[in-house]
Structures are given as structure tokens and as C-alpha cells.
CSV table of C-alpha atoms in Angstrom, one decimal:
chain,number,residue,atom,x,y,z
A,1,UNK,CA,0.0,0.0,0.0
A,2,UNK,CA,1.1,3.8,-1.2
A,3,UNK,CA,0.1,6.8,0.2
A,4,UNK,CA,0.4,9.9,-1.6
A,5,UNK,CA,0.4,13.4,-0.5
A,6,UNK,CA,-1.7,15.4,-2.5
A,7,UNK,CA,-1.9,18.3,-0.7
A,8,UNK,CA,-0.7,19.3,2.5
A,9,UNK,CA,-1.8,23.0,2.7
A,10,UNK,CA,-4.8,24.5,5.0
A,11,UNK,CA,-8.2,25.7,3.4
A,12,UNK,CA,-6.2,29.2,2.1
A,13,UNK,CA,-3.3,26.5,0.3
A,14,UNK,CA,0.4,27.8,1.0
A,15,UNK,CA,1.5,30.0,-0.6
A,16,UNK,CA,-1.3,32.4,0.6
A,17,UNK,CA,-3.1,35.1,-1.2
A,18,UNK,CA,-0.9,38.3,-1.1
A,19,UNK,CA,0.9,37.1,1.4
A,20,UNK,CA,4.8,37.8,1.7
A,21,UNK,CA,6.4,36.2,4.6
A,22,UNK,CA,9.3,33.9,4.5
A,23,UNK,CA,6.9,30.8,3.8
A,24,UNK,CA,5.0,32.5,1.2
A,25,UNK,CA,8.1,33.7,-0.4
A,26,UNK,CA,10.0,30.6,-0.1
A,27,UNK,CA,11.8,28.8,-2.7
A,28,UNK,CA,11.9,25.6,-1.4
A,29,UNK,CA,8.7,23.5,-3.4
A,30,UNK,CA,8.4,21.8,0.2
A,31,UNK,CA,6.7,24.6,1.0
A,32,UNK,CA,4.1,24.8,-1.0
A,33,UNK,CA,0.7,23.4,-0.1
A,34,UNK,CA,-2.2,22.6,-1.6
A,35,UNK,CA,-5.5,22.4,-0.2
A,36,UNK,CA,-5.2,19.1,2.1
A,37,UNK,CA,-5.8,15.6,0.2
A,38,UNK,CA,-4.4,12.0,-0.2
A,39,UNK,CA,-4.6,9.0,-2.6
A,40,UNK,CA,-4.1,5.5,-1.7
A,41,UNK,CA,-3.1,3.0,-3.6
A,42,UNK,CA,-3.0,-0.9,-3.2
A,43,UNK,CA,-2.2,-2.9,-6.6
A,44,UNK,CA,-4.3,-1.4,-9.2
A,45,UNK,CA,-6.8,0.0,-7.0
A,46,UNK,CA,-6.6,3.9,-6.6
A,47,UNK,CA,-9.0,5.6,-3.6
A,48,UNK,CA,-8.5,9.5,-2.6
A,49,UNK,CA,-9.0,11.3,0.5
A,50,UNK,CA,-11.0,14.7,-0.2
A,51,UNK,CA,-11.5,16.4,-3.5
A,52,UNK,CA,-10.7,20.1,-2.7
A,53,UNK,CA,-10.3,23.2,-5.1
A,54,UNK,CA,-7.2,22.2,-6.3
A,55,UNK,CA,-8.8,18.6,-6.9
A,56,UNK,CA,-8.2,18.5,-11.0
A,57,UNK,CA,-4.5,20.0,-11.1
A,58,UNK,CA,-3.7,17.3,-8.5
A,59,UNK,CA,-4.7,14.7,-10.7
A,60,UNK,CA,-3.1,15.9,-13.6
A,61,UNK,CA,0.3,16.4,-11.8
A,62,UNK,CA,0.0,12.5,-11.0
A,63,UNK,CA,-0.9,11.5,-13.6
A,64,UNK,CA,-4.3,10.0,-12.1
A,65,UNK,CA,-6.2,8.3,-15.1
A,66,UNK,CA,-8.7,6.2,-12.7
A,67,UNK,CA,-9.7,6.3,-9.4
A,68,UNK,CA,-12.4,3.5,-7.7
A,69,UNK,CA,-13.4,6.1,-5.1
A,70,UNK,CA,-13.5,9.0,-2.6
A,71,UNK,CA,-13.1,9.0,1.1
A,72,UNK,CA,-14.7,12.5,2.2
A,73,UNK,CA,-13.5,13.6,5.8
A,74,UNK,CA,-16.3,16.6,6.2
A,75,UNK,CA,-18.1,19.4,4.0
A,76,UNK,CA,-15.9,21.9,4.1
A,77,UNK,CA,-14.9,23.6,0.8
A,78,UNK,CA,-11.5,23.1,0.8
A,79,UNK,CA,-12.9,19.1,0.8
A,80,UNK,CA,-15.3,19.2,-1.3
A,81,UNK,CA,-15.0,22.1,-3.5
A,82,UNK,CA,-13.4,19.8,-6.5
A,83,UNK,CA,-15.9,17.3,-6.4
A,84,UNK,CA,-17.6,18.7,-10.0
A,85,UNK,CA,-13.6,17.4,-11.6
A,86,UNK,CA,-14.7,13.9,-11.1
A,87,UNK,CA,-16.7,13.9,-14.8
A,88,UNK,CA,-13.4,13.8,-15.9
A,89,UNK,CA,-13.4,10.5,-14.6
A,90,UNK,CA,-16.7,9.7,-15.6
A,91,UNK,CA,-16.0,10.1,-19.2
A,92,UNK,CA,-12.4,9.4,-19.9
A,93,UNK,CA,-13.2,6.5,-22.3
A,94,UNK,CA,-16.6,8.3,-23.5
A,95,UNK,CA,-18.8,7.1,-25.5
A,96,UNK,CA,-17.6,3.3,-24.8
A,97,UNK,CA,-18.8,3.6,-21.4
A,98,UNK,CA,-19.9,5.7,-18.3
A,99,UNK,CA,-18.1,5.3,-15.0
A,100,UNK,CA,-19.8,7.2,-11.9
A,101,UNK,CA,-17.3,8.0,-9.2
A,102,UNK,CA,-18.6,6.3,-6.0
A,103,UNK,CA,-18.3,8.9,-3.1
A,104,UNK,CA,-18.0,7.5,1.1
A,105,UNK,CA,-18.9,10.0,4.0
A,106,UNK,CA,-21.1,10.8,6.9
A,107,UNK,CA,-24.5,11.8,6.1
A,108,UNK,CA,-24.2,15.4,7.4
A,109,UNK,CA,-20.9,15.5,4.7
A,110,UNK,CA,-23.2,13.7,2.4
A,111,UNK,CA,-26.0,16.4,2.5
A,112,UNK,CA,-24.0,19.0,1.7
A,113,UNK,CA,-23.0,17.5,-1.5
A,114,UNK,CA,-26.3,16.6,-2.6
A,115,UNK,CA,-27.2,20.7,-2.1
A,116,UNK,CA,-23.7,22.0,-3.1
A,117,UNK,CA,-23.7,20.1,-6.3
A,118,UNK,CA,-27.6,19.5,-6.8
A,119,UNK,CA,-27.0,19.2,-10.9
A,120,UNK,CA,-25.3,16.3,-10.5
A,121,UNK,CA,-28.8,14.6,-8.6
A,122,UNK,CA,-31.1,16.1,-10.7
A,123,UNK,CA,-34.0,13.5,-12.6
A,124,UNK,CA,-33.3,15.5,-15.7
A,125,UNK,CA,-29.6,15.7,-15.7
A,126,UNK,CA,-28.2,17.9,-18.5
A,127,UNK,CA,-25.1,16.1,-20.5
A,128,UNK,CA,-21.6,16.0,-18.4
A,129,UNK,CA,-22.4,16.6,-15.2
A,130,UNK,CA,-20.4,14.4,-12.8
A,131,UNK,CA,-22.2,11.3,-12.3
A,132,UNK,CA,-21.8,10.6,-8.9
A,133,UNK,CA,-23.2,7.7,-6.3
A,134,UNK,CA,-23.6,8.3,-2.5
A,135,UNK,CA,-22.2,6.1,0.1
A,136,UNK,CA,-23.5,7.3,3.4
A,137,UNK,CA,-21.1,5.4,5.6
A,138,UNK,CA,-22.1,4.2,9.5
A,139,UNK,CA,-19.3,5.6,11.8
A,140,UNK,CA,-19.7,2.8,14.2
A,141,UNK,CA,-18.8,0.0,11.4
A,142,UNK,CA,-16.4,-0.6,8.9
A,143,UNK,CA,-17.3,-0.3,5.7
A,144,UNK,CA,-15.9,-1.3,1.9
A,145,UNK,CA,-14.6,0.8,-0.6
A,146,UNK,CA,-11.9,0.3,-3.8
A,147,UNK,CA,-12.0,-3.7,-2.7
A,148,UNK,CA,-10.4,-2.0,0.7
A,149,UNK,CA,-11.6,-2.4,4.3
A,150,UNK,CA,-12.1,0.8,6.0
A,151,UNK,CA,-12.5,2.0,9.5
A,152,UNK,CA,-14.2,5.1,10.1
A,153,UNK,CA,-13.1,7.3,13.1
A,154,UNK,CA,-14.8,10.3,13.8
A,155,UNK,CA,-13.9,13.8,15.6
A,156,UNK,CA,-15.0,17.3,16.4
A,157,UNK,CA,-13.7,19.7,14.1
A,158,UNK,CA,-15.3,22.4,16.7
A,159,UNK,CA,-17.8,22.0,19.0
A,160,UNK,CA,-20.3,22.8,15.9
A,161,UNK,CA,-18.7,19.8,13.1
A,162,UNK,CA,-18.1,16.6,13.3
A,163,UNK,CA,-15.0,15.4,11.2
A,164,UNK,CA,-14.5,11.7,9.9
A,165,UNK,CA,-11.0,10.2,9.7
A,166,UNK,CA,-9.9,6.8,8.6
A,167,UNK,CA,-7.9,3.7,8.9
A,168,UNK,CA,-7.3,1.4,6.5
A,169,UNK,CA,-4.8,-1.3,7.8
A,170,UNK,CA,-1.8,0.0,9.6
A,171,UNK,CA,-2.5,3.5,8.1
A,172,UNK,CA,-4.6,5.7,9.9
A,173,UNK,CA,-5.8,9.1,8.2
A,174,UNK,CA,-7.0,12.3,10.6
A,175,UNK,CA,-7.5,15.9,9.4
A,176,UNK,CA,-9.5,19.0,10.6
A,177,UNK,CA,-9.2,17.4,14.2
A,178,UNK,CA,-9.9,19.4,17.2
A,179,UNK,CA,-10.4,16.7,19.7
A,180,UNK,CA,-11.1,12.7,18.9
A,181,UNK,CA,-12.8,11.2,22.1
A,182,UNK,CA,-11.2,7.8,23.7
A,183,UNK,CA,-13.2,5.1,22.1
A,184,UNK,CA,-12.6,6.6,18.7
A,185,UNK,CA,-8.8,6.4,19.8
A,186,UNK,CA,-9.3,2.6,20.6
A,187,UNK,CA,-9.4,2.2,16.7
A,188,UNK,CA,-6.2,3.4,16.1
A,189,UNK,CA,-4.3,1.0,18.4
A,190,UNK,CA,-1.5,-1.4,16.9
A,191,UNK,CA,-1.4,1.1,13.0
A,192,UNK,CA,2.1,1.7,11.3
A,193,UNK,CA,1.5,5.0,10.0
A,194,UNK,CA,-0.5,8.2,11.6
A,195,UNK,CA,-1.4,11.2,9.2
A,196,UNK,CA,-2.9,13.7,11.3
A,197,UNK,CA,-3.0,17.6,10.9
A,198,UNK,CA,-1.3,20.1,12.4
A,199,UNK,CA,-2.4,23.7,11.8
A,200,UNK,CA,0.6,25.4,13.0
A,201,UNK,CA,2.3,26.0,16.6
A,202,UNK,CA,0.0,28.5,18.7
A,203,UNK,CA,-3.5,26.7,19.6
A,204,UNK,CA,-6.4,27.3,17.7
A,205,UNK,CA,-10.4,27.3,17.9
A,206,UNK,CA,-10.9,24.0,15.3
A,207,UNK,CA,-7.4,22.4,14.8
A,208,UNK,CA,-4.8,20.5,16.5
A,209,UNK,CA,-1.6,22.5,16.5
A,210,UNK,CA,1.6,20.9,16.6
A,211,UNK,CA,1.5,20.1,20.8
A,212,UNK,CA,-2.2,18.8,20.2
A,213,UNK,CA,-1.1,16.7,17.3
A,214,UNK,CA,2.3,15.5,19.0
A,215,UNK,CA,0.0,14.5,22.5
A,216,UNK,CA,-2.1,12.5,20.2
A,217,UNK,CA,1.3,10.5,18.4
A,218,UNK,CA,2.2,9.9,22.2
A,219,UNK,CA,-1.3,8.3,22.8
A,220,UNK,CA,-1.7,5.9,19.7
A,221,UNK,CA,2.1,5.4,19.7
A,222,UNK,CA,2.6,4.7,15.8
A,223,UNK,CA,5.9,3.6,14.2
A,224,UNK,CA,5.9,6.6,12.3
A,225,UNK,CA,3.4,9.8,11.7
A,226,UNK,CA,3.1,13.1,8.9
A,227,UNK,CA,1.8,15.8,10.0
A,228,UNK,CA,-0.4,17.3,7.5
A,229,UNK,CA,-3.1,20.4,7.2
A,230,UNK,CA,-0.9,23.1,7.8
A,231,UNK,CA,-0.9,26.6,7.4
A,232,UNK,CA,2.4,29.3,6.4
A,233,UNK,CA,2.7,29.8,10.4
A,234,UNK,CA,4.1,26.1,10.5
A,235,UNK,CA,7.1,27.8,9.7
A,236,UNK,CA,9.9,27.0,6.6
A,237,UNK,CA,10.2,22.5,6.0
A,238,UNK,CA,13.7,22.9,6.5
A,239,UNK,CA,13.9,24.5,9.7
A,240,UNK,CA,10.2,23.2,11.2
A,241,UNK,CA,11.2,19.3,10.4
A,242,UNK,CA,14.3,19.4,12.7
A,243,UNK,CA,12.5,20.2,15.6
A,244,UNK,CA,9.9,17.3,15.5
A,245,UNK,CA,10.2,14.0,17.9
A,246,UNK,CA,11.9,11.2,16.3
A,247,UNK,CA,9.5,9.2,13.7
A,248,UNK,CA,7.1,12.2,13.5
A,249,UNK,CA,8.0,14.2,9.8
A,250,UNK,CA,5.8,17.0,8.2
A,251,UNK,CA,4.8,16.0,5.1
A,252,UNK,CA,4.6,17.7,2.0
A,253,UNK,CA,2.9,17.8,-1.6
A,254,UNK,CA,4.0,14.7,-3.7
A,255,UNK,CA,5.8,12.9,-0.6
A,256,UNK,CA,4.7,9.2,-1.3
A,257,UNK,CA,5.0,7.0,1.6
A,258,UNK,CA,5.1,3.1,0.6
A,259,UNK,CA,3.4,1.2,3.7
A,260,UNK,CA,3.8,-2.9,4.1
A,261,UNK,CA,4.6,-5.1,6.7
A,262,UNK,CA,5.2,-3.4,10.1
A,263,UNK,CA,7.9,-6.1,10.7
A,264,UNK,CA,10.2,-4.9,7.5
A,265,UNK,CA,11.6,-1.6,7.1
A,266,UNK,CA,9.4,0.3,4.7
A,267,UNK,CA,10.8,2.9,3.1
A,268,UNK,CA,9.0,7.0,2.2
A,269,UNK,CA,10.1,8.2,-1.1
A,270,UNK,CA,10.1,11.6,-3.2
A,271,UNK,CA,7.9,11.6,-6.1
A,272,UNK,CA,11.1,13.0,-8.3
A,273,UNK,CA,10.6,16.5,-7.8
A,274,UNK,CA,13.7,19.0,-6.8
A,275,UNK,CA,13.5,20.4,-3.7
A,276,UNK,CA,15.5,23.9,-3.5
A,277,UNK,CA,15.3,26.9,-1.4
A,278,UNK,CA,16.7,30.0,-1.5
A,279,UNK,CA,16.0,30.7,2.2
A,280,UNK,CA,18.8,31.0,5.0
A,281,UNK,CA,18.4,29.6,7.8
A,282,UNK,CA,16.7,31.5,11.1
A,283,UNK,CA,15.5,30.5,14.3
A,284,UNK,CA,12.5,29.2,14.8
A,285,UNK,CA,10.3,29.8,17.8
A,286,UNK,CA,7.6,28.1,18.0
């Protein structure tokens, strides 16, 4: 099994809008983040984690020509927003066939897809709108998707959303976390490989920040774990990375992570691209 960063960015992507601090400005490609998402893949079977705005130039940069199906975490925007990119998928050997793209979350995750992209459920569809089909998933069971078992574990984003994060063998997935109550932490015992966000160092209302994140490493104890999700105020890869735990990395766009037997030394490899910077080094304080 492969993961594969897609994005690692928060909902404004890094770098941000106008913005010209160091991170922003940076030259190191480490450092740039798109909207948080992840694909998986196991033989020939392809499943992604969220379908944000930056949904279609993800799939192009890797080269994505199939995908079985999606694994949405929450309604949020910069989750969902790239959803409509999927009738690329639908009709990528058109007219031979039609594939709809078969879409796993929560029903309150669930409704706001039906309303946010209401075309694509319409009884008089007009021609190439995504064809889509629902999954509404059970949080207290696993469930199926892609030929993979998956176990559903589900947080507070705030006191106002509930997030949904997943495992799926000895890799568990966790974004937009606030707080993840102790039974839902019982599912997570005994996995590899912990993704599992980290806004950046000072608290704040609706994420874990680095502490929060690093408390809940501690608690599930993986092997290894990415932190993911984060904002410019994470601070430049090169200087942030050294100061994390041992077996705890922040990832970044295009990492690919290969995960197999926890009993042999698996190995995380670059995608290819150059990594550069034209940053010197500061100090960081957290």
C-alpha cells in the first residue's frame, strides 16, 4: 500500500493570497501546499482522501487516469469544493462507457453535497455533469470501498462539526481534528503510520496545533506519523522538520509514503521533484 500526499496545505493552500512572509516567499517547493488531500493506492486500486479546489490540477500532476473512489472527511470547501472534476473521470473513455465515481462519507458530509452540487442529482440531468453515487457510511462500522476495508473514526472539528478520519490497515488518516474522544482512539491501536494535521504552533479554535497533534502520536504510539493540514505559520520545511520528535516528519505535496509489513523496514520516497530553497536559515520559535 502507497500513500500519496496530495496536498498538505490548510483551506487558504500555502503560498497564501498576497501574502509575503518567508513561507510564502520561499523557494523551497516543500513549502508549498495545496489544499489538504491523499490518494491510496494498493495494486491497481486507486481511492482519494477529499476532493478540494485544487482537486483537478492534483490529478493531472500525477498522472491520475482512474480512481475507484473517494473518502470525504467533512463538507468543508476546501474538501469538497473539487468534487464537480470527477466527470473527468466519468467520461475518460466516453462514449464506450460511463463510470460514476462512488463517493464514502457521513450523512451530514453527504448532504452538503447533494445541495452544493444539486445538478449532479437532478432526474433531468443535463449532458456531463459528474455522475456521482452516495455512500452514506455508519461511523460505528467498517465499511468497503476500492475492494479495501475501512474503518471510520470520527472527531470534532469544533464544537459545531463533526469530522470523519480513517484507517485502513496500519494507516490511519485524521485531518481537521480538534479533539477525537477515547473510544474513537481505541481504533487506532497497533497502525504503522498516523497522518494527522497540524495547523501550525499556537493553539487554535478548530485544529490540532503541533502540541495537540504530537499529544495524540504519544497516545496511539505509531511507528511513524506526517503531520499534514498546515498553514504558512508552520514555519519553513527545513527549519520546522528538525525540531519534531523522532519518527514524526511534516509532510509535503507529492511525498509518497510506501506502507507494508510493520515487521520490515518500509521505506518513504520523493515523487522525483527538486527540492530547492533560496531561504537562510533562522531561528524558529515556535
Amino acid at each position: 500500500m502507497k500513500i500519496v500526499f496530495l496536498g498538505t496545505g490548510t483551506s487558504q493552500g500555502v503560498p497564501v493570497i498576497g501574502c509575503r512572509c518567508k513561507v510564502c516567499s520561499s523557494g523551497d517547493t516543500r513549502d508549498h501546499r495545496l489544499r489538504t488531500s491523499a490518494m491510496i493506492r494498493i495494486g491497481d486500486r486507486t481511492l482519494i482522501i477529499d476532493a478540494g479546489p485544487d482537486f483537478r490540477y492534483q490529478m493531472l500532476r500525477e498522472g491520475v487516469r482512474h480512481i475507484d473512489a473517494i473518502l470525504l472527511t467533512h463538507e468543508h470547501k476546501d474538501h469538497i469544493g473539487g468534487l464537480d472534476d470527477v466527470r473527468a473521470f466519468n467520461f475518460v473513455d466516453y462514449p464506450a462507457a460511463i463510470h460514476p465515481v462512488d463517493i464514502y462519507g457521513a450523512d451530514h458530509t453527504l448532504r452538503c453535497v447533494r445541495k452544493d452540487f444539486d445538478y449532479a442529482f437532478s432526474a433531468d440531468k443535463y449532458r456531463g455533469v459528474p455522475e456521482i453515487s452516495l455512500h452514506e457510511i455508519d461511523i460505528d462500522h467498517p465499511f468497503t470501498a476500492a475492494g479495501m476495508e475501512i474503518v471510520p473514526i470520527e472527531g470534532h472539528h469544533s464544537p459545531r462539526f463533526l469530522v470523519t478520519g480513517y484507517r485502513i490497515g496500519g494507516l490511519a488518516y485524521l485531518t481537521d481534528f480538534k479533539s477525537i474522544a477515547p473510544d474513537q482512539l481505541l481504533k487506532l491501536e497497533g497502525i504503522d503510520t498516523l497522518v494527522i494535521n497540524a495547523l501550525r504552533f499556537k493553539p487554535h479554535d478548530s485544529h490540532f496545533c503541533v502540541d495537540e497533534a504530537l499529544e495524540v502520536i504519544r497516545r496511539i504510539r505509531p511507528r511513524r506519523a506526517f503531520l499534514t493540514h498546515m498553514s504558512h505559520e508552520i514555519g519553513l520545511y527545513a527549519q520546522t522538520a528538525p525540531l519534531l520528535p523522532e519518527g514524526v516528519s511534516l509532510a509535503y505535496d507529492g511525498l509518497e509514503v510506501e506502507i507494508g509489513d510493520p515487521q520490515t523496514e518500509d521505506k518513504a520516497a520523493e515523487t522525483g521533484r527538486n527540492h530547492s530553497t533560496k531561504e537562510q536559515k533562522q531561528e524558529i520559535k515556535p
